[in-house]
Tab-separated table of C-alpha atoms and ligand atoms in Angstrom:
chain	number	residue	atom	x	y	z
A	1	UNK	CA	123.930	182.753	75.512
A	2	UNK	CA	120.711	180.458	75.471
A	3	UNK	CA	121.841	176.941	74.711
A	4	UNK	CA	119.283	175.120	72.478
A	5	UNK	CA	118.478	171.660	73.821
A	6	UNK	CA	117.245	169.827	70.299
A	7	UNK	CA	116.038	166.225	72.211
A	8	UNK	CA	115.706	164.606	75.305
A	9	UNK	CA	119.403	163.113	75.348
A	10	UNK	CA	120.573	166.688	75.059
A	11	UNK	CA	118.381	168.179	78.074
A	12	UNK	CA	119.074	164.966	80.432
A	13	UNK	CA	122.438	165.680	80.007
A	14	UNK	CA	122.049	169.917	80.515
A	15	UNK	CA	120.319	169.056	83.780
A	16	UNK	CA	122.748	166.014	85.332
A	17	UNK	CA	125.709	168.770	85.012
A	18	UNK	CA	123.919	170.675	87.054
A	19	UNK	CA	125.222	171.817	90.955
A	20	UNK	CA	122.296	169.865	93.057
A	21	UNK	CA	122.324	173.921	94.925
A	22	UNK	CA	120.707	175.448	91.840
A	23	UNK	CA	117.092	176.078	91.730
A	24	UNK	CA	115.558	175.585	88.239
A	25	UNK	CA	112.704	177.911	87.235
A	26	UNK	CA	110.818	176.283	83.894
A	27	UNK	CA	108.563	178.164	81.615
A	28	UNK	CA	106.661	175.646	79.283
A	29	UNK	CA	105.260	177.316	75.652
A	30	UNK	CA	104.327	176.577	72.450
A	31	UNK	CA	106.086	179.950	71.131
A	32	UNK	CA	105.245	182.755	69.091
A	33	UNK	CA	106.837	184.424	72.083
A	34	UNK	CA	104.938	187.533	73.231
A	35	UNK	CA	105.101	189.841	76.573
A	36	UNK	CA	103.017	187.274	78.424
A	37	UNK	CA	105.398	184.494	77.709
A	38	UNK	CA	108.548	187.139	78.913
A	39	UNK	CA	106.949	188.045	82.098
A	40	UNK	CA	106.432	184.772	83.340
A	41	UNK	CA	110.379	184.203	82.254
A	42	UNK	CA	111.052	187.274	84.649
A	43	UNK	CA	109.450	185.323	87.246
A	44	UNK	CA	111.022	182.154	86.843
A	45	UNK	CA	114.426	183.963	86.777
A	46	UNK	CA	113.515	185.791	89.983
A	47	UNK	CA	112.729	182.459	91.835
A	48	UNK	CA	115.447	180.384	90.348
A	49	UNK	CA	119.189	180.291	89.165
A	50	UNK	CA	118.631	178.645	86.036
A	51	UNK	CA	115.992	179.498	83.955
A	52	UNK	CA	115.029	176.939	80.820
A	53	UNK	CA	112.102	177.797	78.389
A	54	UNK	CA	110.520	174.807	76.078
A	55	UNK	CA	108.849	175.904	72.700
A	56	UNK	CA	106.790	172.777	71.808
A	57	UNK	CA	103.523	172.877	69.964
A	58	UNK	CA	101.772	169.860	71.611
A	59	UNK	CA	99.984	168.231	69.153
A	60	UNK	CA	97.623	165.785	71.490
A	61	UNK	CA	96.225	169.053	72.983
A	62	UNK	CA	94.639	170.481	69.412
A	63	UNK	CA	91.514	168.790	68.559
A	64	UNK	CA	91.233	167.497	64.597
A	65	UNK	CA	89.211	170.871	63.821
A	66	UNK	CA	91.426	173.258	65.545
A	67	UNK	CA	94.739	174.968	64.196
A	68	UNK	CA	97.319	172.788	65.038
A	69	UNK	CA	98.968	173.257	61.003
A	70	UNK	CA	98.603	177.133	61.232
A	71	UNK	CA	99.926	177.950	64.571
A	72	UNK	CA	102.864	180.158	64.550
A	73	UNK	CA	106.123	178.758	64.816
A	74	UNK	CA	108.454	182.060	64.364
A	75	UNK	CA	111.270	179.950	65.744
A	76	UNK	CA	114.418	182.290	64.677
A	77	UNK	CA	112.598	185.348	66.657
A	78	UNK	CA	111.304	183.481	69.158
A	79	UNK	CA	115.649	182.552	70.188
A	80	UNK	CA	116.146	185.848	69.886
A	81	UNK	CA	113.707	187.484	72.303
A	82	UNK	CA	115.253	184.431	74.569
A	83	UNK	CA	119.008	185.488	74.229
A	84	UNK	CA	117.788	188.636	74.893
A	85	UNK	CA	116.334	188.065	77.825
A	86	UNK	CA	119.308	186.119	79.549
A	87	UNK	CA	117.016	182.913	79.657
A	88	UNK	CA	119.765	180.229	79.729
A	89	UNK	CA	118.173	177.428	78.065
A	90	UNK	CA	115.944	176.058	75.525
A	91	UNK	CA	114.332	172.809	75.222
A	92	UNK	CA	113.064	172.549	71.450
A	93	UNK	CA	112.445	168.705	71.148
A	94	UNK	CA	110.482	167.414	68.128
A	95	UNK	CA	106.971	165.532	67.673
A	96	UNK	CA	108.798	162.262	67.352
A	97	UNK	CA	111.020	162.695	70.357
A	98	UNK	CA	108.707	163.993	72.549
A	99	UNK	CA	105.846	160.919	71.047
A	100	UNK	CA	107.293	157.655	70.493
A	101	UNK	CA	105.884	155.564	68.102
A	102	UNK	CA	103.284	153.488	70.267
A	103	UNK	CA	103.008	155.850	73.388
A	104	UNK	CA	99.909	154.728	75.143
A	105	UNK	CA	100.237	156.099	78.810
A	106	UNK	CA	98.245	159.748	79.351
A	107	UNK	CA	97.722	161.872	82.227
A	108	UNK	CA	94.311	163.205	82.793
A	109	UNK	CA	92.457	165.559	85.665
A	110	UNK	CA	89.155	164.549	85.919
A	111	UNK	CA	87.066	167.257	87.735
A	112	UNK	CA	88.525	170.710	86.775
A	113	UNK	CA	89.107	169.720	83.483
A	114	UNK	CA	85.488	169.285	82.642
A	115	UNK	CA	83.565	172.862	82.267
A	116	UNK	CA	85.025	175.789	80.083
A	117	UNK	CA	86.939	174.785	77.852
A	118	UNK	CA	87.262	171.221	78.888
A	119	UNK	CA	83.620	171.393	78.189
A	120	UNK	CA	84.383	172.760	74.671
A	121	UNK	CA	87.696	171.362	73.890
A	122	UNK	CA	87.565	167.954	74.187
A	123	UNK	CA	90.771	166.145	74.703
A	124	UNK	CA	92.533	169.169	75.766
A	125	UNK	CA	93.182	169.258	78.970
A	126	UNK	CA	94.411	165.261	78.741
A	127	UNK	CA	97.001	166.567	76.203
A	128	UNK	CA	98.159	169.454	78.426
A	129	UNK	CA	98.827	167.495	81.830
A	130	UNK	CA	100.413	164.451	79.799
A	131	UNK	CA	102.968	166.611	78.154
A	132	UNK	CA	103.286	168.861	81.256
A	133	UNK	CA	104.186	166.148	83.202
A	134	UNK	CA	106.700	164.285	80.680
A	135	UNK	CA	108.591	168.137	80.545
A	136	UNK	CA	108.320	168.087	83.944
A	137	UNK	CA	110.211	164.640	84.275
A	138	UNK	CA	112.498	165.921	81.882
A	139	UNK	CA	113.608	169.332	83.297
A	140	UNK	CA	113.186	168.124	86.635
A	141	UNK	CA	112.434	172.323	87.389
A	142	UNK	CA	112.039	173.769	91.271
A	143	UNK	CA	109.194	176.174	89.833
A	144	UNK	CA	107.198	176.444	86.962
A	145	UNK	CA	105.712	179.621	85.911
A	146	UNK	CA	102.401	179.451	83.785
A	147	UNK	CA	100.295	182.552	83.185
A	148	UNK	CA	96.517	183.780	84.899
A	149	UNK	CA	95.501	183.770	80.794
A	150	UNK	CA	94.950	180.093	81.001
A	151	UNK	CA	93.074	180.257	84.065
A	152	UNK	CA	91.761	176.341	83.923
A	153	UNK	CA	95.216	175.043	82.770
A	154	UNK	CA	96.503	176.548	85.906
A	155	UNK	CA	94.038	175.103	88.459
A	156	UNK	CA	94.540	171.649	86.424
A	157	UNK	CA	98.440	171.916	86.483
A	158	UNK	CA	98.419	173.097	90.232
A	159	UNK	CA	95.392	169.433	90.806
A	160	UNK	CA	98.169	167.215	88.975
A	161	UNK	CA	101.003	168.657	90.554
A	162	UNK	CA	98.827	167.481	93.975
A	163	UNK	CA	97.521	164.404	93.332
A	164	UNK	CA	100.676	163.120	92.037
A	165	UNK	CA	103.007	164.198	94.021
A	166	UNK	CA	105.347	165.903	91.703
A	167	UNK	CA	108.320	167.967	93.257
A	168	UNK	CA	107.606	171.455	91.435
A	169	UNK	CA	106.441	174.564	93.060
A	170	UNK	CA	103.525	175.942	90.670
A	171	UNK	CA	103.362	180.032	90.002
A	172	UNK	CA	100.649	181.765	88.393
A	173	UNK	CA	101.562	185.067	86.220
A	174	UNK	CA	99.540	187.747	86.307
A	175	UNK	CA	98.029	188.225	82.301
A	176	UNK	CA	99.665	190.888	80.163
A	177	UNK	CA	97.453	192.571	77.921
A	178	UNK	CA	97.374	195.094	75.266
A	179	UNK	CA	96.997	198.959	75.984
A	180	UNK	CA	93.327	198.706	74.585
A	181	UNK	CA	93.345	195.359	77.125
A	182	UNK	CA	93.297	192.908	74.950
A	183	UNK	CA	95.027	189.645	76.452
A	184	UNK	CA	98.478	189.158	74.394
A	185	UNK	CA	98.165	185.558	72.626
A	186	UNK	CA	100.158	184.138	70.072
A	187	UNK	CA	96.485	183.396	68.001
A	188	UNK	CA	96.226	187.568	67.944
A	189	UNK	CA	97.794	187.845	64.535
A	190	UNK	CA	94.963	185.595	63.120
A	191	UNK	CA	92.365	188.374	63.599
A	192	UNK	CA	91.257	190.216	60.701
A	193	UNK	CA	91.366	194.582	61.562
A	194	UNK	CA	87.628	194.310	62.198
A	195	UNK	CA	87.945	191.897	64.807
A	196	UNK	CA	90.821	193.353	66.371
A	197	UNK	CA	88.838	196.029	66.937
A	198	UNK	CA	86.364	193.993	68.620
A	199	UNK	CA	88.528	192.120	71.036
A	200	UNK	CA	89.165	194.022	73.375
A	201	UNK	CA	85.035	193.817	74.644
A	202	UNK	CA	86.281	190.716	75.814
A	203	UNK	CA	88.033	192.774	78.383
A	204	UNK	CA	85.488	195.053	78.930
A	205	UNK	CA	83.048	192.317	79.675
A	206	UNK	CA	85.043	191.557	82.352
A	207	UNK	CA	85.246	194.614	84.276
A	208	UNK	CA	81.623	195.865	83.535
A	209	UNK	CA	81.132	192.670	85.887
A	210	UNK	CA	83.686	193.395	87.894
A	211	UNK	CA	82.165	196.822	88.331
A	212	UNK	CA	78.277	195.228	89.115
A	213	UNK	CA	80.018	193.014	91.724
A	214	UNK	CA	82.002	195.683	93.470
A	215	UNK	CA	78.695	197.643	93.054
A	216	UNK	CA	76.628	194.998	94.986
A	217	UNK	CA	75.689	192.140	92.121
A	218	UNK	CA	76.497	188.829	93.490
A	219	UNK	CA	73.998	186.806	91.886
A	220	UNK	CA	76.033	184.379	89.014
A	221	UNK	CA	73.501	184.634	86.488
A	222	UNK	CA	72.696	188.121	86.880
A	223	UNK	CA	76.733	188.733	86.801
A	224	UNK	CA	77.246	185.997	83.968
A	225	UNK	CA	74.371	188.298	81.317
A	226	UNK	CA	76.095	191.944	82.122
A	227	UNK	CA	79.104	190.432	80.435
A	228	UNK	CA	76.621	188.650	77.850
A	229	UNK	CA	75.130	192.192	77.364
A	230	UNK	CA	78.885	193.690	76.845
A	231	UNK	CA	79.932	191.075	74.133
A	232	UNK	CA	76.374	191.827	72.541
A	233	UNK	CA	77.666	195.066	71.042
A	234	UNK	CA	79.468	193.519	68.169
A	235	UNK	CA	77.627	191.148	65.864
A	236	UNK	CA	81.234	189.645	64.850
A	237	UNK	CA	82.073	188.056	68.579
A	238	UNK	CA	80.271	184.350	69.062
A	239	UNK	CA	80.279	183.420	72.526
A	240	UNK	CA	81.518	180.052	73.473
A	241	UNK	CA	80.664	180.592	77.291
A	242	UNK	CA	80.428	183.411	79.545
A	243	UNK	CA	80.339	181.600	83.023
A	244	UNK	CA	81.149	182.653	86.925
A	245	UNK	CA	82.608	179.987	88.593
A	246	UNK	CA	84.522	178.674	92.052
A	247	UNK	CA	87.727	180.143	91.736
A	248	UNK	CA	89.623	176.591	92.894
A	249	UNK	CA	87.087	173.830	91.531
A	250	UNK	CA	85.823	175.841	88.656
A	251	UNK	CA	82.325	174.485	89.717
A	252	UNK	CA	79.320	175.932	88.860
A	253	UNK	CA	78.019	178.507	91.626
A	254	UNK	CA	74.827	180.766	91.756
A	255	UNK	CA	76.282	183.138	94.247
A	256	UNK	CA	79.427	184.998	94.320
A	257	UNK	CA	80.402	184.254	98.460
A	258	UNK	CA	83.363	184.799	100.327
A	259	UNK	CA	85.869	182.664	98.016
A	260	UNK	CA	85.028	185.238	94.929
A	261	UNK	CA	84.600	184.218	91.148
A	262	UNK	CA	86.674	183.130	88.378
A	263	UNK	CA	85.043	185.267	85.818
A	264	UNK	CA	86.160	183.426	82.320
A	265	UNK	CA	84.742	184.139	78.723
A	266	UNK	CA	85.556	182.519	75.287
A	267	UNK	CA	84.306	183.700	72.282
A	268	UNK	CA	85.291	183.189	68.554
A	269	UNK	CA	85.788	186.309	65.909
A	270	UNK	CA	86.028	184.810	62.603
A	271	UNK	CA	87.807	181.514	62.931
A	272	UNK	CA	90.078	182.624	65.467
A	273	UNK	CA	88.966	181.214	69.351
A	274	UNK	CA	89.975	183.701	72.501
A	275	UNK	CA	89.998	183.309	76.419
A	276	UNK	CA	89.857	185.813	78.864
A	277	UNK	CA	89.297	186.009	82.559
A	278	UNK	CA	89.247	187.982	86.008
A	279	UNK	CA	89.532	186.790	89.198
A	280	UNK	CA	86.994	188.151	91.409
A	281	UNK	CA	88.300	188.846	94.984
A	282	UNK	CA	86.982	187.447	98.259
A	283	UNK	CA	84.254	188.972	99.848
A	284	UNK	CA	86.328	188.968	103.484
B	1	AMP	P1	101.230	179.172	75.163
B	1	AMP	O1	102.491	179.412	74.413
B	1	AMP	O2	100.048	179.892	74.616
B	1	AMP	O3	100.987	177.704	75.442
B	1	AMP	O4	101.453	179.844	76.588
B	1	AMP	C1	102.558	179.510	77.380
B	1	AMP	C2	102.375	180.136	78.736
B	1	AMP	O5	102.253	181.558	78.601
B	1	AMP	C3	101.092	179.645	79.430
B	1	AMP	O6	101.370	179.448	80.810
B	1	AMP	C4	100.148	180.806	79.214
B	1	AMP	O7	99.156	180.896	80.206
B	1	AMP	C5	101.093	181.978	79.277
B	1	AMP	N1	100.518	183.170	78.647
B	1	AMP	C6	99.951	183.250	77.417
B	1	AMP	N2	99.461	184.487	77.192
B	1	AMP	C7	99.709	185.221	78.308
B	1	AMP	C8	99.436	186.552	78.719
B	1	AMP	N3	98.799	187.420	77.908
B	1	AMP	N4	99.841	186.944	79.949
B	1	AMP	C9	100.467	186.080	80.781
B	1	AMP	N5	100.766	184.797	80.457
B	1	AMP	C10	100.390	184.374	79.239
């Protein structure tokens, strides 16, 4: 039975009747639960006792032109794949209790927030660590689980989670992807057939550089326009970046050394924006 914590009051008071001895595992989302989301509720089951979801679409990380208004919110199913799954709570708080009225304190990473999609988004990555941290402060979790899909939010969450000393061991999920390899998201059922059918050369792109590196490529920009040349074979994908970077500091790089390559890609098809990346391994 997954108990439904509707506002603060009612998760504060979940997590004081709590035994001190049991380890919380936390898996923050903004639902439209897929695989992706499940896995990394495995994982936070197999490292804790307790395991507490949150389904909260964040509206200070959508800039004015994205799709906060049409995201998803399939909340019935969404409770059910959680019951199913034994996860024992859910915190579903609303805009209002989440944002009080005047709220004028942020949180915001200021180095590996800025390329990608920090570059491209701005805004985002501010909204993302401030409501991280105030769920966080709320659940009070041992671990956190996010998923290897958001590659930047992870190297941002694990920076906060450093610099400000919060108590929370950070876990990266490995991303789960369609059979044809596209990367599950909930903005999937946005695409049109046609660029379904494209998406998954965001994948490809990925391991034909992959391939070039294993094969001896190690120069960024030569790396970075193999997967250019990949997402060139549909007229429908618009690249937003296609970039090889430091796998820690996402910094920009020119040679693929011993620390390997966060290999990351965004494109839009139609009006819907994807992510995808690949960790390159060390060279050691
Ligand atoms: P979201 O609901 O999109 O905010 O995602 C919630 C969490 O699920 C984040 O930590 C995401 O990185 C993670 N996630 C989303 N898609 C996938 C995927 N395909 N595989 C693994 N984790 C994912």
């Amino acid at each position: 039975m997954t108990i439904i914590l509707r506002d603060k009051a009612a998760l504060r008071a979940w997590r004081l009747a709590m035994a001190p001895s049991q380890r919380v595992g936390f898996v923050p989302t903004m639902g439209a639960l897929h695989q992706g989301h499940m896995s990394l509720l495995a994982q936070a089951r197999e490292a804790a006792e307790v395991t507490i979801a949150s389904i909260f679409v964040n509206p200070l990380q959508f800039g004015p032109n994205e799709d906060l208004s049409r995201y998803p919110r399939p909340i019935e199913a969404d409770i059910e794949k959680l019951e199913a799954a034994g996860v024992d709570a859910l915190f579903l708080p609303s805009v209002e209790d989440m944002y009080p009225e005047g709220a004028s304190t942020f949180v915001e990473e200021t180095l590996v927030s800025g390329p990608l999609c920090g570059a491209m988004r701005p805004g985002h990555f501010r909204g993302v660590t401030t409501v991280v941290l105030k769920l966080f402060n709320l659940v009070q979790p041992h671990v956190a689980v996010f998923g290897q899909k958001d590659a930047q939010q992870c190297a941002v969450i694990e920076r906060m989670v450093r610099d400000l000393n919060v108590p929370v061991t950070i876990v990266r999920g490995p991303i789960v992807r369609e059979a044809d390899g596209l990367a599950l998201s909930s903005r999937n059922v946005y695409l049109s057939a046609e660029d379904r059918a494209a998406a998954p050369l965001l994948h490809k792109s990925l391991q034909a550089v992959a391939a070039a590196h294993a094969a001896g490529e190690h120069d960024a920009a030569a790396l970075a326009a193999i997967g250019l040349a990949v997402l060139a074979q549909s007229e429908r994908i618009k690249v937003q970046y296609w970039e090889v970077r430091d796998p820690e500091s996402l910094g920009a790089i020119t040679t693929v050394g011993a620390r390997g390559a966060l290999l990351a890609v965004a494109a839009h098809l139609g009006t819907t924006r994807l992510i995808d990346n690949l960790l390159l391994g060390s060279d050691a």
